[in-house]
XYZ file of C-alpha atoms in Angstrom:
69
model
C -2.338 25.808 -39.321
C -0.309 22.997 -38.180
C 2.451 25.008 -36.458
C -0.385 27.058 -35.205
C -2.084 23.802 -33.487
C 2.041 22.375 -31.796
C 2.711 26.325 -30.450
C -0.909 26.114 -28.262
C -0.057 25.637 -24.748
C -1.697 22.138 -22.841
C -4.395 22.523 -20.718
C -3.265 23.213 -17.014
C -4.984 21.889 -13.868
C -4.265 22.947 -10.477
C -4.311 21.424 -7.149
C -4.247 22.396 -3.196
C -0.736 21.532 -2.062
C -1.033 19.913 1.529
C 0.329 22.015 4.363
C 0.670 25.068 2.635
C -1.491 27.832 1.411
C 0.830 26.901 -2.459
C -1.107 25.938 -5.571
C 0.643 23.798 -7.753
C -0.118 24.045 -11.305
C 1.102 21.783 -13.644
C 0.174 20.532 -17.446
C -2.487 17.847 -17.420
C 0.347 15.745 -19.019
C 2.746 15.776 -16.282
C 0.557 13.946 -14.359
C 1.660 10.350 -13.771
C -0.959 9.238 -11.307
C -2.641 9.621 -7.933
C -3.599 7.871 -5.317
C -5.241 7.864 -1.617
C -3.581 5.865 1.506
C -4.242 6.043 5.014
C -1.590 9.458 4.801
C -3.923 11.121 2.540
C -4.005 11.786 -1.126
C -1.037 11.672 -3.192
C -0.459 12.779 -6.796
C 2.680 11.192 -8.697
C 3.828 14.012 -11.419
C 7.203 13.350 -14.058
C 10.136 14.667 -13.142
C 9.343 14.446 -9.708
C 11.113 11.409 -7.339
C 8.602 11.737 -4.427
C 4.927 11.971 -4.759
C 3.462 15.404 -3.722
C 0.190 15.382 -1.196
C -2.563 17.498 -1.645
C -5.880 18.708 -0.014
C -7.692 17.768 -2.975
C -9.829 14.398 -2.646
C -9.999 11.424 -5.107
C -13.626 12.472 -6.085
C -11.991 16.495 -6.407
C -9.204 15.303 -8.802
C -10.903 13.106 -11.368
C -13.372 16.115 -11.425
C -10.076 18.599 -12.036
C -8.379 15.982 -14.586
C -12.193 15.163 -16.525
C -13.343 19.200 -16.508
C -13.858 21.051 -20.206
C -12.225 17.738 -22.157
């Protein structure tokens, strides 16, 4: 049951790429962090030098990140 429970794939979560009509999906994991500025809102995910905007809000993400937990 074990190998079972490590061959399940991670939850995904998806968010509105700013700029382009692109969703990026991504493992829940691979999310570093994310922010707001006066440029908009910013998600930092690993492997990833730059941060990556979106058209998501702060109030749309932690709703994404916190959903079916």
């Amino acid at each position: 049951n074990n190998l079972h429970k490590f061959n399940e794939p991670g939850r995904t979560v998806r968010f509105n790429k700013l700029g382009s009509l692109d969703i990026l999906t991504l493992p829940i994991n691979k999310l570093k962090s994310f922010y707001q500025d006066e440029l908009g809102t910013f998600i930092e995910v690993v492997g990833f030098d730059k941060p990556i905007a979106v058209r998501d809000s702060i109030n749309e993400i932690n709703n994404i990140i916190n959903k079916e937990r």
